[in-house]
mmCIF file of N, CA and C in Angstrom:
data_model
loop_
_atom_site.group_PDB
_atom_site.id
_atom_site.type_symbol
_atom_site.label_atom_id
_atom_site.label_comp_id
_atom_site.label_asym_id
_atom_site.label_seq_id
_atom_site.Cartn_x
_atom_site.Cartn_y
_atom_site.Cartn_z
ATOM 1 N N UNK J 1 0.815 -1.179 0.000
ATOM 2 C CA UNK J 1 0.000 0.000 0.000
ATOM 3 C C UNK J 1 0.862 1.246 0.000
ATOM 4 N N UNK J 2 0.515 2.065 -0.511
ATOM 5 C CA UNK J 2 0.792 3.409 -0.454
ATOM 6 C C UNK J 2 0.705 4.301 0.454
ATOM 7 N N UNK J 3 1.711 4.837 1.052
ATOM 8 C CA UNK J 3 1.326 5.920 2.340
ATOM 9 C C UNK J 3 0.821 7.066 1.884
ATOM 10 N N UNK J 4 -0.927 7.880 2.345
ATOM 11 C CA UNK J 4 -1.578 8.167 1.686
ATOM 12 C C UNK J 4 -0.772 10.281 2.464
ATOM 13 N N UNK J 5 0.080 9.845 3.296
ATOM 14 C CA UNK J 5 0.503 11.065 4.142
ATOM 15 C C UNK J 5 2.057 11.173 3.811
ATOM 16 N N UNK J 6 2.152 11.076 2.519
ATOM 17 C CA UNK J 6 3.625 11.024 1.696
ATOM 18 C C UNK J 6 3.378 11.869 1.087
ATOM 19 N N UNK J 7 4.177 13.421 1.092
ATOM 20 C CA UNK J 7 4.530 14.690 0.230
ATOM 21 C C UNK J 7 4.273 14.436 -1.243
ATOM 22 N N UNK J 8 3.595 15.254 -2.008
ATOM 23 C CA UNK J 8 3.829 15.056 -3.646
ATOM 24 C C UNK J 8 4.638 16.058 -3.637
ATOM 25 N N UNK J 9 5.460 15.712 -4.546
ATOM 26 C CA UNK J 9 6.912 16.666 -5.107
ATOM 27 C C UNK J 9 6.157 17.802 -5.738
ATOM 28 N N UNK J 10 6.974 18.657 -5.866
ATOM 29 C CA UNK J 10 6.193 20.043 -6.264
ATOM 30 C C UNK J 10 5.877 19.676 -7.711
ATOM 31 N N UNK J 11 4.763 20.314 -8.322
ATOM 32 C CA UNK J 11 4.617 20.142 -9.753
ATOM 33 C C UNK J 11 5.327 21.251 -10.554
ATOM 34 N N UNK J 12 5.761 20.953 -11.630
ATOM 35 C CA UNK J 12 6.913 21.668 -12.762
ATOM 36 C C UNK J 12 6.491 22.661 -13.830
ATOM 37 N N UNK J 13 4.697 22.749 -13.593
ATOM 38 C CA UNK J 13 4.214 23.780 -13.927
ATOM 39 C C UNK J 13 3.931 25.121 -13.328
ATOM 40 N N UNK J 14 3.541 25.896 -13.547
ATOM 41 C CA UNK J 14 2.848 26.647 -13.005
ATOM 42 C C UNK J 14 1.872 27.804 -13.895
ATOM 43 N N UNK J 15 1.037 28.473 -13.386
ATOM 44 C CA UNK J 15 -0.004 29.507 -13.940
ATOM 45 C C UNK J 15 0.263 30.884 -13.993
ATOM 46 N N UNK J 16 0.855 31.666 -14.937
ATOM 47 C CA UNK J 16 1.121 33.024 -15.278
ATOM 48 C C UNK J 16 0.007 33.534 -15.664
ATOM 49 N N UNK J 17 -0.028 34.557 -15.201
ATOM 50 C CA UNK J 17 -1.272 35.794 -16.151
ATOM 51 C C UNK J 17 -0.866 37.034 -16.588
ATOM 52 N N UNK J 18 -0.938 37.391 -17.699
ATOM 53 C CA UNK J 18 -0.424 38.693 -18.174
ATOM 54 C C UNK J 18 -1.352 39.236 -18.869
ATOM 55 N N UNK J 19 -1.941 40.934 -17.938
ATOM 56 C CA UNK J 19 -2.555 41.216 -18.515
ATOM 57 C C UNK J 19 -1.956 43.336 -19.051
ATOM 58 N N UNK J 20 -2.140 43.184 -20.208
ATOM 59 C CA UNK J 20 -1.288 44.322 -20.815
ATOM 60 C C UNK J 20 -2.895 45.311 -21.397
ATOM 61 N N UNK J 21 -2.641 46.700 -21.475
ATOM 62 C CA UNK J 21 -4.027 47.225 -21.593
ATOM 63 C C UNK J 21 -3.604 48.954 -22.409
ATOM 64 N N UNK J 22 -4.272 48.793 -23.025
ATOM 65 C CA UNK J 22 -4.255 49.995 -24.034
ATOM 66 C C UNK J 22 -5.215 51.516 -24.025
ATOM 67 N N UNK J 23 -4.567 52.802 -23.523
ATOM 68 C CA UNK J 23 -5.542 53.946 -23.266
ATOM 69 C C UNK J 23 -5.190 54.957 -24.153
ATOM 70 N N UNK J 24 -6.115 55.415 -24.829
ATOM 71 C CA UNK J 24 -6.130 56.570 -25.507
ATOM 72 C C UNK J 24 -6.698 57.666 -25.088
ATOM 73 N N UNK J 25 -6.525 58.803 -24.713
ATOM 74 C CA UNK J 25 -6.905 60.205 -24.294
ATOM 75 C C UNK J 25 -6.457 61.061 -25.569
ATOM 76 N N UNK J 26 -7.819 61.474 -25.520
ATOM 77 C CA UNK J 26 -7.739 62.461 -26.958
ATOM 78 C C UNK J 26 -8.122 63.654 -26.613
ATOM 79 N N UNK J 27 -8.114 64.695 -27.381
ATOM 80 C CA UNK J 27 -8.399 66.020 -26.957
ATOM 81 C C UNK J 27 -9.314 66.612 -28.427
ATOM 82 N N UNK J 28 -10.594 67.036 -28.100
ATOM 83 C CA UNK J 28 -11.421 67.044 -29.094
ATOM 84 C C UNK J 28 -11.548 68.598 -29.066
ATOM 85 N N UNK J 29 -12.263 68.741 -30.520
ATOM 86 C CA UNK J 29 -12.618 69.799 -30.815
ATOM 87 C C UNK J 29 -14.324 69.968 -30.741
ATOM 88 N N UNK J 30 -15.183 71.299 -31.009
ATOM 89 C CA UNK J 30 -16.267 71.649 -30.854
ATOM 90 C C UNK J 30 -17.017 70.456 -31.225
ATOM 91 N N UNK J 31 -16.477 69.999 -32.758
ATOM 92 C CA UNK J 31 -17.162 68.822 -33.717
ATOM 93 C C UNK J 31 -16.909 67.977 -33.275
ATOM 94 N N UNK J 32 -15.870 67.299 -32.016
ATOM 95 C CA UNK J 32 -15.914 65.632 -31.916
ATOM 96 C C UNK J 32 -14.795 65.288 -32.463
ATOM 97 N N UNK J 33 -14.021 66.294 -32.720
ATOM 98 C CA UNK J 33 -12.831 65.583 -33.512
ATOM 99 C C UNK J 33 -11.615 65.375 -32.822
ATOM 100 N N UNK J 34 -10.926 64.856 -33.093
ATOM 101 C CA UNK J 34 -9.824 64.539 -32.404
ATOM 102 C C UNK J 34 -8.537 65.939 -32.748
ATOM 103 N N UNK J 35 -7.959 66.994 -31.805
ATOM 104 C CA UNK J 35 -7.135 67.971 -32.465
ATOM 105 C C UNK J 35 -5.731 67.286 -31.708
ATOM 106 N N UNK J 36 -5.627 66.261 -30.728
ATOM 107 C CA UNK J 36 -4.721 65.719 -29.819
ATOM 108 C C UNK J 36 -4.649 64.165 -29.162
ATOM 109 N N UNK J 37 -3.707 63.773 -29.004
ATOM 110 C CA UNK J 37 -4.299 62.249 -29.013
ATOM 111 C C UNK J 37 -2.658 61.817 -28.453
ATOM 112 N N UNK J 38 -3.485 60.528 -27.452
ATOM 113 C CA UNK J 38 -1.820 60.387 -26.829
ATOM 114 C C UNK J 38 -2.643 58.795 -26.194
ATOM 115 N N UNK J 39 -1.364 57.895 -26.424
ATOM 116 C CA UNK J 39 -1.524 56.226 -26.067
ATOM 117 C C UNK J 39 -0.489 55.991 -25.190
ATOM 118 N N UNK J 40 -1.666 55.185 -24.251
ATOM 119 C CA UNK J 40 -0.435 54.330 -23.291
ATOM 120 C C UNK J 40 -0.925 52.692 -23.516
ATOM 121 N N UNK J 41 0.523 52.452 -24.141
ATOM 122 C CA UNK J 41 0.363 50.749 -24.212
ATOM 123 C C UNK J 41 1.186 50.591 -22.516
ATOM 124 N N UNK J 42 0.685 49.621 -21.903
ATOM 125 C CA UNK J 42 2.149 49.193 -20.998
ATOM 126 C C UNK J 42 1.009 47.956 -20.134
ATOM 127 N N UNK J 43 2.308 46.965 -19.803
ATOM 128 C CA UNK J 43 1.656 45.491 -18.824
ATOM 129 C C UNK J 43 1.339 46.327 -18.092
ATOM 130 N N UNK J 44 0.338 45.225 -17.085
ATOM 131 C CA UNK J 44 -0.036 45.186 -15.726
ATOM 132 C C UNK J 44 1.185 44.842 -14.901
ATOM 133 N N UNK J 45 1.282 45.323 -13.737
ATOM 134 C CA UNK J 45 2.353 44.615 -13.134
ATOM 135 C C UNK J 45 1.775 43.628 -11.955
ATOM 136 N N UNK J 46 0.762 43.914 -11.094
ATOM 137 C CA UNK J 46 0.176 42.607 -10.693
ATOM 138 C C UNK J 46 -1.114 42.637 -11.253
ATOM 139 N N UNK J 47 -1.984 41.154 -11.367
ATOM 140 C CA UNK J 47 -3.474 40.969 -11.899
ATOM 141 C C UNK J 47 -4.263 41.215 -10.384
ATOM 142 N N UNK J 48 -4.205 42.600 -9.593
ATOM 143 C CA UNK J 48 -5.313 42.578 -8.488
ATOM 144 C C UNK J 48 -5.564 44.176 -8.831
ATOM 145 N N UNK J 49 -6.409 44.081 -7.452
ATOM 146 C CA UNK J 49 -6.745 45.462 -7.368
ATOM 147 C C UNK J 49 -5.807 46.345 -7.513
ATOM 148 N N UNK J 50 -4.530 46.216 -6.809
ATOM 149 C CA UNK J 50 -4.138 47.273 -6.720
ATOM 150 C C UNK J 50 -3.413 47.897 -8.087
ATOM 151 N N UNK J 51 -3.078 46.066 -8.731
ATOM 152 C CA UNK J 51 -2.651 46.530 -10.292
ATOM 153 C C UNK J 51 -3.445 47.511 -11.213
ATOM 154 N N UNK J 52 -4.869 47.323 -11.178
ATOM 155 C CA UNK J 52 -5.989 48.123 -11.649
ATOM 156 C C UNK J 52 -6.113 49.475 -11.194
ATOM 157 N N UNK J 53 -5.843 49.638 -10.227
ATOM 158 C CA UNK J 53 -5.810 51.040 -9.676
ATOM 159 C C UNK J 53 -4.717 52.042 -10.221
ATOM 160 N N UNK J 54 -3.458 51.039 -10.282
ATOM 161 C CA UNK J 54 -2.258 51.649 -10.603
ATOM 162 C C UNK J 54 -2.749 52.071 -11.849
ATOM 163 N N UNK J 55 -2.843 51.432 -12.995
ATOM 164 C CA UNK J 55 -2.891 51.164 -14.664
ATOM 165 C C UNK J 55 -4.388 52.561 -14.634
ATOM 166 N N UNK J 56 -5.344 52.472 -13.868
ATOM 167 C CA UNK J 56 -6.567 53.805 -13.897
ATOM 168 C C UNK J 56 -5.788 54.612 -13.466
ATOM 169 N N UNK J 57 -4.936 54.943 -12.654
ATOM 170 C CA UNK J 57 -4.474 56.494 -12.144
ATOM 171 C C UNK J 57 -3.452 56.535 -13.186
ATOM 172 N N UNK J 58 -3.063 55.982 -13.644
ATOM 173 C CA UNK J 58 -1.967 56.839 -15.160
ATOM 174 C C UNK J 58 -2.755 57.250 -15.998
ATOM 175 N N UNK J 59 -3.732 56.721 -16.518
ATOM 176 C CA UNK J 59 -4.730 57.110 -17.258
ATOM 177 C C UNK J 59 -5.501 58.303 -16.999
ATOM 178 N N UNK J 60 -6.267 58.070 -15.448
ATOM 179 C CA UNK J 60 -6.564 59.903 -15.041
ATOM 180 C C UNK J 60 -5.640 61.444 -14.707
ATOM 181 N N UNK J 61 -4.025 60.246 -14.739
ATOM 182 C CA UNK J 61 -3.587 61.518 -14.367
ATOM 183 C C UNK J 61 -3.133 61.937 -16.026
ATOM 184 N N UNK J 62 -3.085 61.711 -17.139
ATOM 185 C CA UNK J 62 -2.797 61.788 -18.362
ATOM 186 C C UNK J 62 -4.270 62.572 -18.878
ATOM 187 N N UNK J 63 -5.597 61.647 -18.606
ATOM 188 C CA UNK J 63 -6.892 62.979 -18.620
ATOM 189 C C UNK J 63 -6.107 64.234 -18.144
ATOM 190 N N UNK J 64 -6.328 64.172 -16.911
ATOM 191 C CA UNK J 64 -6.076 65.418 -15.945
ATOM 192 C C UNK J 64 -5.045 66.435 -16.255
ATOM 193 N N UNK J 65 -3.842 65.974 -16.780
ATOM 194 C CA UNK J 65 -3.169 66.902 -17.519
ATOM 195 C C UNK J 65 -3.241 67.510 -19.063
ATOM 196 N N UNK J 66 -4.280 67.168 -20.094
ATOM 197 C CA UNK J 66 -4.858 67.026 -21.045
ATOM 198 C C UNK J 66 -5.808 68.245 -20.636
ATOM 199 N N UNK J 67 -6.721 67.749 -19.699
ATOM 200 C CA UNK J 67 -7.878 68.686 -19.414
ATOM 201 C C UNK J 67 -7.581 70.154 -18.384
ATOM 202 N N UNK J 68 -6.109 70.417 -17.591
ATOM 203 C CA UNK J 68 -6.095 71.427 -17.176
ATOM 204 C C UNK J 68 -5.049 72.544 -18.133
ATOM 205 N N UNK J 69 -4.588 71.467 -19.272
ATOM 206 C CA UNK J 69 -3.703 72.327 -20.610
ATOM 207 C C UNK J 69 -5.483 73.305 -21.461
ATOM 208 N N UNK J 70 -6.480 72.666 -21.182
ATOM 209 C CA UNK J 70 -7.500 72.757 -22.308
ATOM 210 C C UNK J 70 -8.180 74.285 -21.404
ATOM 211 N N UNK J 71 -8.245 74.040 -19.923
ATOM 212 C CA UNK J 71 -8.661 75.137 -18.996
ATOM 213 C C UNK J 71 -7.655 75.955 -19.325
ATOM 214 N N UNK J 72 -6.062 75.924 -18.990
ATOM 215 C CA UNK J 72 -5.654 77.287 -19.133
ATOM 216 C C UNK J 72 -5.724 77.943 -20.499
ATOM 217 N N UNK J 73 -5.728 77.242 -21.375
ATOM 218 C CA UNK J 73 -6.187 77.842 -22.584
ATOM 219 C C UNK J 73 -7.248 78.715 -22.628
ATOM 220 N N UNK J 74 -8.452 78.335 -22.173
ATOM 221 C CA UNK J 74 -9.791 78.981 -22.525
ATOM 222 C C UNK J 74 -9.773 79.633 -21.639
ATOM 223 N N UNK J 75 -8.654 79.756 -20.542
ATOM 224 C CA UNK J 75 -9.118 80.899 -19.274
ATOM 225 C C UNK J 75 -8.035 82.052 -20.099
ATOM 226 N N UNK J 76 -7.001 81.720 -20.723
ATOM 227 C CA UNK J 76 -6.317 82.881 -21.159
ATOM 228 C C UNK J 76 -7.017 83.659 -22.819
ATOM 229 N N UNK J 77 -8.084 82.538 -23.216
ATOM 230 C CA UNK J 77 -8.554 82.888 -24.260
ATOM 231 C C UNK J 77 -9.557 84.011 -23.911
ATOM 232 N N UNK J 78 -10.215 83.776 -22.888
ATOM 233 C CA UNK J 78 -11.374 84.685 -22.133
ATOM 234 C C UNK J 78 -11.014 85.639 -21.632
ATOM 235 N N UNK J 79 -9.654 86.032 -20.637
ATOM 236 C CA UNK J 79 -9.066 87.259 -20.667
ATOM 237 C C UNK J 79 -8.710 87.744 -22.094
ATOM 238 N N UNK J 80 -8.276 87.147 -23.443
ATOM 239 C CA UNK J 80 -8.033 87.950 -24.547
ATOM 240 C C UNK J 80 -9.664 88.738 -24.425
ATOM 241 N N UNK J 81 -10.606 88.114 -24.675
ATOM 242 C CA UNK J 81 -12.027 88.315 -24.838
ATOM 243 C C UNK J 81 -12.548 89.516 -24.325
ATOM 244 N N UNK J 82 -12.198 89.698 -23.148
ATOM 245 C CA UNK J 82 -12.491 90.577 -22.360
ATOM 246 C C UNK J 82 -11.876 91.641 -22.249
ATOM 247 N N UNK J 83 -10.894 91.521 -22.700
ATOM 248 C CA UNK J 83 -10.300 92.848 -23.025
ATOM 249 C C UNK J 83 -10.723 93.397 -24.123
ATOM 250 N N UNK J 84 -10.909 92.669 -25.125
ATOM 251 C CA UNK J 84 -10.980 93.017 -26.350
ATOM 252 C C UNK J 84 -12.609 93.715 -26.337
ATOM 253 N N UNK J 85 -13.257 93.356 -25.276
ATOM 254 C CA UNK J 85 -14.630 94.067 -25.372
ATOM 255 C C UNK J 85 -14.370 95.253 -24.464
ATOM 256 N N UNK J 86 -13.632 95.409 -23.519
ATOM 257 C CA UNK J 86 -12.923 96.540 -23.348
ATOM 258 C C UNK J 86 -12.854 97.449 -23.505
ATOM 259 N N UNK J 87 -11.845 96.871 -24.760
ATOM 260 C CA UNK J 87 -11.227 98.577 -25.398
ATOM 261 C C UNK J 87 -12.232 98.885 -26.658
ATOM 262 N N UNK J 88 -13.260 97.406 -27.177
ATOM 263 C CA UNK J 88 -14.332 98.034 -27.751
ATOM 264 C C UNK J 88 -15.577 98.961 -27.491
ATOM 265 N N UNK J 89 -15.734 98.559 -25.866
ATOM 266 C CA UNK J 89 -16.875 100.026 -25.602
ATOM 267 C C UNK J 89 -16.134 101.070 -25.255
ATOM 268 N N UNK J 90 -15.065 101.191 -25.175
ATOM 269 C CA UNK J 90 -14.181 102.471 -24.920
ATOM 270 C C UNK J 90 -14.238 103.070 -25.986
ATOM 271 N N UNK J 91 -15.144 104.957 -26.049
ATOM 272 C CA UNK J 91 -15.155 105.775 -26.896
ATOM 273 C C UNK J 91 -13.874 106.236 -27.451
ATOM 274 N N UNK J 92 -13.700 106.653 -28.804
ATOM 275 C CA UNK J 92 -12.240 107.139 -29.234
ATOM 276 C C UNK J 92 -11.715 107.721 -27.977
ATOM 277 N N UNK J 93 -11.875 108.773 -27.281
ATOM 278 C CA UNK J 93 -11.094 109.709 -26.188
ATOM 279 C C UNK J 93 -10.395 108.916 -25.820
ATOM 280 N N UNK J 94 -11.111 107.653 -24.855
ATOM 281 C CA UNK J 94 -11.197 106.800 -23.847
ATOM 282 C C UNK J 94 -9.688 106.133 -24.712
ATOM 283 N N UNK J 95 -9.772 105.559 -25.904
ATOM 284 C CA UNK J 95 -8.950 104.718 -26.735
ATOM 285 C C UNK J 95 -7.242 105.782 -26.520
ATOM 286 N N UNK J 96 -7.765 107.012 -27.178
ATOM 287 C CA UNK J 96 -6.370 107.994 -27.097
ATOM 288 C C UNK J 96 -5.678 107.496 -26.002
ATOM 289 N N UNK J 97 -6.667 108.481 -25.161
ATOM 290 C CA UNK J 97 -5.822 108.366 -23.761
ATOM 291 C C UNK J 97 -4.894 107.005 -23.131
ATOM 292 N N UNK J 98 -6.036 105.995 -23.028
ATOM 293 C CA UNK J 98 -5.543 104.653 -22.891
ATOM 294 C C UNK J 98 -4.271 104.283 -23.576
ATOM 295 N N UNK J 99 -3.809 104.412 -24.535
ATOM 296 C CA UNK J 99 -3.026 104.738 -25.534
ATOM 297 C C UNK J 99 -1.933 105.641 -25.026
ATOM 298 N N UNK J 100 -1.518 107.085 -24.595
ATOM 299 C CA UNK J 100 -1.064 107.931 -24.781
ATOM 300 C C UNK J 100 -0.565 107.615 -23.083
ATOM 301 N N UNK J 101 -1.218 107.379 -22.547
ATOM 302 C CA UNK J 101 -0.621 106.501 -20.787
ATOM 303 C C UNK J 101 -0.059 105.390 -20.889
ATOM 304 N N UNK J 102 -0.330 104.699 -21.617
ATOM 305 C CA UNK J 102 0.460 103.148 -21.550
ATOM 306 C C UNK J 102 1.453 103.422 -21.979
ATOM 307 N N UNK J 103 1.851 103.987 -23.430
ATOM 308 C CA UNK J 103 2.993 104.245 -23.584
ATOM 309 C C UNK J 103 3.787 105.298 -22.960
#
């Protein structure tokens, strides 16, 4: 008989998982279009949560820098704006002068 409380030798296989994942963040225009566009290929480095978490926060922080390049834009576009309505209700005088002080 066989002693049923005899070690099995380790087995010579084992189970890998590799999981690798692909993000695109684009930067659109009024129409939907793409004016910017940026990919992250790269593995997982573990298959758990915390691997998932890691692999989502590169991704939001790649949004997040995408989307606060797109804010300072339109916040410096809106000061152009505003000036420019400005010095448009400003009557000629108003224009001289403004003019004749700055420089």
């Amino acid at each position: 008989m066989v002693d049923q409380n005899q070690p099995k030798p380790p087995s010579k296989k084992r189970v890998r998982t590799r999981i690798s994942y692909t993000a695109t963040v684009e930067v659109l225009d009024a129409t939907n279009h793409p004016v910017a566009r940026e990919r992250i290929v790269e593995n997982m480095e573990t298959v758990d949560q915390a691997g998932f978490s890691a692999a989502l926060k590169k991704v939001t922080d790649l949004q997040k820098k995408h989307q606060d390049e797109i804010d300072k834009d339109h916040q410096q576009e809106m000061k152009r704006y505003q000036e420019a309505q400005r010095i448009a209700s400003m009557s000629i005088t108003e224009r001289i002068l403004s003019w004749l002080f700055s420089g």
